[in-house]
XYZ file of C-alpha atoms in Angstrom:
476
model
C 107.067 151.167 144.802
C 103.902 149.075 145.397
C 100.934 149.801 143.159
C 97.407 148.947 144.140
C 94.101 148.451 142.285
C 91.625 151.304 142.236
C 88.135 149.925 142.824
C 85.097 151.936 143.832
C 87.181 154.995 144.428
C 89.492 153.176 146.857
C 93.054 151.814 146.393
C 93.222 148.212 147.434
C 95.559 145.226 147.183
C 94.524 142.078 145.395
C 92.298 139.817 147.442
C 94.965 137.167 147.579
C 97.764 139.587 148.326
C 99.657 138.297 145.227
C 101.875 140.702 143.282
C 104.011 140.725 140.189
C 107.271 142.549 139.586
C 107.515 145.683 137.439
C 110.747 145.956 135.455
C 112.431 149.100 134.102
C 113.272 148.025 130.508
C 115.995 150.586 130.188
C 117.965 148.829 132.906
C 116.391 145.368 133.223
C 116.001 145.919 137.009
C 112.872 145.376 139.122
C 111.716 148.648 140.598
C 108.238 147.874 141.978
C 105.278 145.591 142.302
C 101.658 145.570 141.145
C 98.674 143.524 142.266
C 98.249 140.115 140.587
C 94.428 140.211 140.633
C 92.143 137.272 140.449
C 88.466 136.631 139.739
C 87.450 137.969 143.184
C 89.074 141.328 142.413
C 87.404 141.394 138.988
C 84.053 140.621 140.551
C 84.541 143.459 143.039
C 85.493 145.939 140.366
C 82.524 145.087 138.179
C 80.143 145.338 141.185
C 81.492 148.834 141.866
C 81.167 149.759 138.231
C 77.656 148.437 137.951
C 76.586 150.404 141.120
C 78.162 153.594 139.721
C 76.561 153.101 136.285
C 73.158 153.260 137.963
C 73.596 156.988 138.504
C 76.414 157.974 136.118
C 74.299 156.904 133.135
C 71.776 159.711 134.045
C 74.459 162.403 134.194
C 73.907 165.092 131.583
C 76.236 165.527 128.601
C 77.303 168.836 130.073
C 78.242 167.232 133.425
C 80.279 164.520 131.643
C 81.919 167.135 129.504
C 82.983 169.196 132.510
C 84.451 166.128 134.282
C 86.499 165.161 131.195
C 87.741 168.695 130.730
C 88.869 168.924 134.318
C 90.559 165.492 133.996
C 92.333 166.773 130.796
C 93.445 169.951 132.609
C 94.865 167.883 135.482
C 96.930 165.643 133.113
C 98.168 168.756 131.295
C 99.295 170.400 134.593
C 101.031 167.212 135.772
C 102.333 166.077 132.408
C 105.942 165.903 133.540
C 105.080 163.794 136.556
C 102.993 161.431 134.499
C 105.660 161.182 131.828
C 108.290 160.143 134.423
C 105.930 157.332 135.595
C 105.410 156.190 131.989
C 109.122 156.331 131.074
C 110.081 154.079 133.998
C 107.616 151.418 132.754
C 108.466 151.724 129.137
C 112.078 152.973 128.728
C 110.832 155.597 126.215
C 112.765 158.868 125.589
C 111.534 161.340 128.205
C 111.425 164.438 126.029
C 109.647 162.652 123.105
C 107.083 161.044 125.462
C 106.230 164.407 126.975
C 105.987 166.189 123.623
C 104.368 163.411 121.520
C 101.950 161.750 124.009
C 100.823 164.078 126.775
C 99.587 166.775 124.282
C 97.586 164.314 122.144
C 96.115 162.664 125.240
C 94.894 165.995 126.577
C 93.493 166.796 123.109
C 91.713 163.500 122.898
C 90.086 163.967 126.264
C 88.873 167.412 125.233
C 87.569 166.061 121.910
C 85.411 163.510 123.648
C 84.350 166.087 126.183
C 82.925 168.040 123.308
C 81.534 164.982 121.579
C 79.447 164.105 124.617
C 77.222 167.083 123.698
C 76.751 166.450 119.938
C 75.577 162.902 119.533
C 73.176 162.684 116.577
C 70.309 160.512 115.447
C 67.580 160.509 112.855
C 65.069 163.340 113.075
C 61.926 162.615 115.102
C 58.935 162.317 112.850
C 55.780 160.527 111.744
C 57.085 157.501 109.848
C 53.733 155.782 110.525
C 50.554 157.851 110.455
C 49.324 158.627 113.970
C 52.703 157.740 115.570
C 55.814 159.861 116.292
C 59.169 158.045 116.278
C 62.384 159.236 117.859
C 65.852 157.795 118.549
C 67.529 157.658 121.962
C 71.335 157.283 122.191
C 72.103 155.608 125.506
C 75.375 154.414 127.104
C 75.941 150.836 126.352
C 76.532 149.993 130.011
C 79.444 148.810 132.086
C 82.513 148.315 129.927
C 85.529 146.034 130.386
C 88.740 147.201 128.777
C 92.258 145.739 128.291
C 95.099 148.091 127.298
C 98.522 147.114 125.796
C 102.092 147.842 126.822
C 103.277 149.866 123.814
C 101.429 153.081 124.650
C 100.136 152.453 128.176
C 98.886 155.856 129.138
C 97.669 156.937 125.734
C 95.756 153.654 125.096
C 94.122 154.043 128.518
C 92.870 157.454 127.421
C 91.686 156.039 124.080
C 89.591 153.641 126.043
C 88.433 155.698 128.936
C 87.520 158.950 127.173
C 84.773 157.730 124.781
C 83.270 155.405 127.379
C 83.079 158.069 130.025
C 81.751 160.639 127.568
C 78.943 158.255 126.623
C 77.976 157.695 130.244
C 79.503 154.213 130.714
C 81.434 153.044 133.732
C 84.665 151.233 133.237
C 86.883 148.372 134.520
C 90.241 148.717 132.844
C 93.168 146.330 132.989
C 96.571 147.677 131.990
C 99.361 145.354 130.751
C 101.127 143.555 133.552
C 104.506 145.078 132.380
C 103.231 148.685 132.268
C 100.583 149.305 134.920
C 101.949 152.421 136.676
C 100.711 155.283 134.458
C 97.202 153.783 134.311
C 97.045 153.466 138.092
C 98.280 157.095 138.343
C 95.480 158.272 136.119
C 92.887 156.198 137.880
C 93.855 157.729 141.177
C 93.612 161.223 139.593
C 90.251 160.410 138.034
C 88.632 159.895 141.405
C 88.753 163.676 141.962
C 86.601 164.314 138.827
C 84.312 161.224 138.478
C 81.993 159.515 141.026
C 83.460 156.490 142.834
C 83.164 153.331 140.761
C 83.029 155.095 137.368
C 86.719 154.492 136.725
C 88.116 151.219 138.091
C 91.570 149.753 137.364
C 92.482 146.147 138.063
C 96.100 145.117 137.598
C 97.127 141.606 136.602
C 98.239 139.136 133.934
C 96.524 137.223 131.100
C 94.425 135.283 133.566
C 93.149 138.492 135.011
C 92.329 139.798 131.513
C 90.473 136.480 130.732
C 88.416 136.834 133.850
C 87.581 140.450 132.974
C 86.457 139.570 129.467
C 84.474 136.454 130.312
C 82.513 138.142 133.106
C 78.735 138.409 132.739
C 78.557 142.058 133.810
C 80.078 144.100 130.874
C 77.886 145.036 127.934
C 81.073 145.666 125.870
C 84.664 144.478 126.129
C 87.418 146.360 124.337
C 91.019 145.285 123.804
C 94.023 146.676 122.053
C 96.469 143.830 121.554
C 97.681 141.011 119.349
C 95.547 139.042 116.965
C 95.740 136.014 119.223
C 94.507 138.030 122.168
C 91.705 139.484 120.067
C 90.473 136.069 119.003
C 90.525 134.904 122.592
C 88.528 138.022 123.630
C 85.983 137.573 120.888
C 85.601 133.880 121.722
C 85.111 134.545 125.419
C 82.786 137.436 124.797
C 80.567 135.230 122.593
C 79.650 133.092 125.537
C 77.705 136.016 126.968
C 76.891 137.700 123.683
C 79.015 140.622 124.924
C 79.932 143.170 122.281
C 83.647 142.996 121.401
C 85.666 146.019 120.319
C 88.980 144.859 118.859
C 91.984 146.973 117.803
C 94.582 144.362 116.969
C 97.869 144.088 115.157
C 99.147 145.538 111.874
C 101.723 144.971 109.163
C 101.505 148.290 107.394
C 102.391 148.245 103.712
C 104.393 151.359 102.655
C 104.354 151.636 98.823
C 107.084 153.834 97.366
C 106.663 154.748 93.682
C 109.464 155.728 91.327
C 108.360 159.383 91.329
C 108.407 159.703 95.106
C 110.524 162.388 96.839
C 113.299 160.007 97.940
C 114.614 162.148 100.787
C 111.116 162.815 102.220
C 110.179 159.163 101.861
C 113.279 157.926 103.601
C 112.872 160.378 106.499
C 109.133 159.756 106.897
C 109.387 156.020 106.699
C 112.357 155.847 109.061
C 110.528 157.973 111.582
C 107.316 155.918 111.141
C 109.170 152.628 111.382
C 111.541 153.286 114.275
C 109.538 155.613 116.484
C 108.655 153.918 119.835
C 111.118 151.215 118.844
C 108.688 150.073 116.132
C 106.305 148.967 118.904
C 103.324 150.399 117.063
C 100.610 148.472 115.222
C 100.670 151.160 112.526
C 104.516 151.244 112.225
C 105.943 151.764 108.712
C 107.448 148.345 108.821
C 106.878 146.782 105.357
C 108.107 148.816 102.401
C 107.167 147.842 98.874
C 109.367 149.770 96.418
C 108.845 150.075 92.696
C 111.846 148.966 90.527
C 113.018 152.448 89.493
C 113.554 153.571 93.021
C 114.197 150.326 94.909
C 117.991 150.184 95.029
C 118.451 153.896 95.772
C 115.817 153.694 98.440
C 117.421 150.694 100.170
C 120.787 152.415 100.269
C 119.325 155.665 101.606
C 117.121 153.932 104.214
C 120.110 151.788 105.358
C 122.198 154.931 105.861
C 119.377 156.675 107.693
C 118.848 153.636 109.982
C 122.534 153.282 110.706
C 122.546 156.942 111.847
C 119.454 156.484 114.078
C 120.216 156.313 117.775
C 118.569 154.407 120.618
C 119.492 154.612 124.236
C 118.624 155.932 127.710
C 115.386 157.905 128.358
C 117.232 161.081 129.300
C 119.486 161.078 126.186
C 117.953 163.890 124.074
C 119.500 162.626 120.848
C 117.797 159.206 120.664
C 114.766 158.491 118.521
C 113.604 155.546 120.478
C 114.274 153.743 123.727
C 114.106 150.186 125.024
C 112.082 147.243 123.946
C 109.326 146.881 126.507
C 110.242 143.507 127.954
C 112.803 140.699 127.735
C 110.451 138.255 126.036
C 109.686 140.720 123.269
C 113.346 141.469 122.758
C 114.021 137.721 122.377
C 111.121 137.405 119.951
C 112.481 140.301 117.717
C 115.972 138.849 117.811
C 114.807 135.382 116.705
C 112.547 136.754 113.937
C 115.363 138.905 112.473
C 117.885 136.031 112.732
C 115.617 133.739 110.783
C 114.995 136.459 108.171
C 118.728 136.909 107.707
C 118.931 133.309 106.506
C 116.756 134.186 103.467
C 117.307 137.943 102.945
C 119.913 140.647 103.545
C 120.197 142.493 106.759
C 121.712 145.737 105.523
C 122.148 147.332 108.965
C 121.424 146.416 112.583
C 120.015 142.968 113.139
C 120.873 142.374 116.841
C 120.318 143.630 120.408
C 122.725 146.217 121.769
C 125.477 144.949 124.161
C 124.395 146.963 127.188
C 122.021 146.680 130.176
C 118.338 146.844 129.369
C 116.355 145.634 126.360
C 117.665 147.576 123.347
C 117.647 146.507 119.692
C 119.519 148.234 116.882
C 117.596 149.957 114.112
C 117.363 147.347 111.385
C 116.684 147.121 107.670
C 116.025 143.819 105.954
C 116.154 143.922 102.125
C 115.313 141.318 99.499
C 112.492 139.750 101.398
C 109.790 137.742 99.677
C 106.049 137.937 100.212
C 105.800 134.577 101.936
C 108.681 135.237 104.327
C 107.771 134.998 107.997
C 109.051 138.556 108.672
C 106.708 139.938 105.969
C 103.682 138.033 107.118
C 104.047 138.333 110.911
C 104.123 141.426 113.082
C 107.597 142.052 114.439
C 106.731 144.952 116.770
C 110.266 146.167 116.897
C 112.609 148.584 115.153
C 112.743 146.587 111.988
C 111.829 147.710 108.394
C 111.643 145.231 105.529
C 111.960 146.219 101.851
C 110.664 144.114 98.899
C 110.519 144.964 95.209
C 107.277 145.283 93.256
C 107.206 144.891 89.491
C 104.539 147.555 88.860
C 101.468 149.258 90.440
C 99.348 146.137 90.087
C 101.982 143.977 91.791
C 102.332 146.615 94.577
C 98.604 146.376 95.297
C 98.866 142.521 95.437
C 101.778 142.677 97.795
C 100.214 145.377 99.975
C 97.054 143.384 100.477
C 98.864 140.060 100.774
C 98.803 139.616 104.568
C 96.096 138.923 107.120
C 96.310 142.449 108.473
C 94.495 145.593 107.407
C 95.158 148.392 109.875
C 97.248 151.147 108.251
C 99.274 151.869 105.148
C 101.007 154.689 103.235
C 101.624 155.581 99.600
C 104.573 157.798 98.492
C 104.152 159.365 95.081
C 104.040 162.694 93.314
C 101.120 161.572 91.118
C 97.683 162.437 92.511
C 96.000 159.852 90.272
C 98.200 157.067 91.529
C 97.610 158.184 95.103
C 93.854 158.106 94.600
C 93.841 154.712 93.010
C 96.042 153.206 95.685
C 93.960 154.746 98.467
C 90.915 153.059 97.052
C 92.550 149.674 96.456
C 94.656 149.153 99.611
C 92.613 147.079 102.114
C 93.429 149.006 105.285
C 91.590 151.208 107.747
C 93.934 154.118 107.084
C 95.919 155.202 103.967
C 98.426 158.004 104.447
C 99.704 159.853 101.362
C 103.293 160.998 101.504
C 103.378 160.705 105.323
C 103.027 157.928 107.847
C 101.707 157.689 111.399
C 100.024 161.077 112.245
C 96.722 160.701 114.044
C 94.037 163.250 114.972
C 91.208 162.878 117.461
C 88.596 163.725 114.834
C 89.470 160.833 112.550
C 88.876 157.091 113.206
C 91.578 154.555 113.975
C 90.746 150.892 113.325
C 91.376 148.095 110.849
C 89.977 145.403 108.638
C 90.623 141.611 108.509
C 92.729 140.333 111.368
C 93.439 143.854 112.518
C 90.038 143.718 114.182
C 86.851 145.804 114.155
C 85.435 148.755 115.974
C 87.010 152.252 115.875
C 89.016 154.254 118.337
C 88.966 158.075 118.315
C 86.441 160.196 116.339
C 82.697 160.120 116.541
C 82.751 156.629 115.086
C 84.662 155.473 118.150
C 82.273 157.320 120.412
C 79.220 155.712 118.900
C 80.681 152.247 119.682
C 79.999 152.983 123.371
C 76.324 153.763 122.800
C 73.243 151.804 121.965
C 70.300 152.894 119.890
C 66.759 152.756 121.107
C 63.629 153.501 119.040
C 60.798 155.239 120.906
C 57.331 155.278 119.177
C 54.466 157.325 120.595
C 50.917 156.712 119.355
C 49.030 159.937 119.427
C 46.274 159.322 116.813
C 46.770 162.506 114.709
C 46.852 161.568 111.008
C 46.643 165.000 109.456
């Protein structure tokens, strides 16, 4: 299979003809190629987006809503086909991908379709005698976007939907290891959006750097690592381009002595191992109070040992392959170093089979300054550390550079309220971990970035605010 870029409504190869291999992580075998785009391809995509923006920006909210709704309907109708494309790039379980990603993606498109018609601003009025002021919400302009490999098709929707709803045109680069579903959706989008409104350019880090440093975009958005976010913010600063950064996470999961142990173990295992832990909000860093710590470690270890990973078509697996060989090596090395200082109670190594599979792993007895506590693993690995009391739990929870997501497990509503206020993260779940809804914002603090995805807050990031003042002379 040979993918091509989608630029100005047309599928094209890279200008140089260069390609990169696409690997099925469930087998480790190459199954296709994608364009390895350069600066000439990025220039061409931005030129198409800029031309399209000239007319798309004047489309009505109702017209944009209808296009997004039709796009959502198309994805819903062809969900099984799109899932098969995604699974081959990611190694995810087919049934879970279909049930847990296609539905939310369709819902998110429909949410932003509705949001296009309900943007708000301050009421028009006479804030200065003899003058009437009003606020215009306008699309920010052409947008450059870089999506990650952990949720390729869903993150593409998170980026495309609010931008298109606002009236922006887009140049989107998927990860070089997972481009297929994004190209599939870009081809489909041509039926519903004018040529040049949705452009996809495949490539590697150099392609992404060219996309971000380009003078055309008014905003650049990335979902990725902290290092990638810093590079994007630095490059964007050269043109005073707005950056929108959704970066890594190291979610603290605080389990109090009065928590429902069974519910906590089940919820945390699901939140930590789903998608092979390749989720910036994964329940990866448990902080247990002393009265429940030992029992929790034993129960989580048993639950992890019973968790299965394997082939996409195996209906009994919770998660599939690690996305790529380099990431599998990184996880393996991080866990091996952790095992020199702490106890690996289960798992701790790759599976002896084709593909990139890592066993569900629990590491207990970690310390706050351990590498595996401070750095994002992005794999099916959950650490557990002991907190002395509530105050200590807050200190440990906030004691990393990240601030994306967290959860608190307790039967005490006062404790839950205090912890929700004191944890320094963009989301605090109470007695659950990882559910998301289109109406609520997703985004972090500190090194987890800034800007919001989903919700009206995420929508507003793709708009600019203009004050219009009309002098009419009437003073009452």
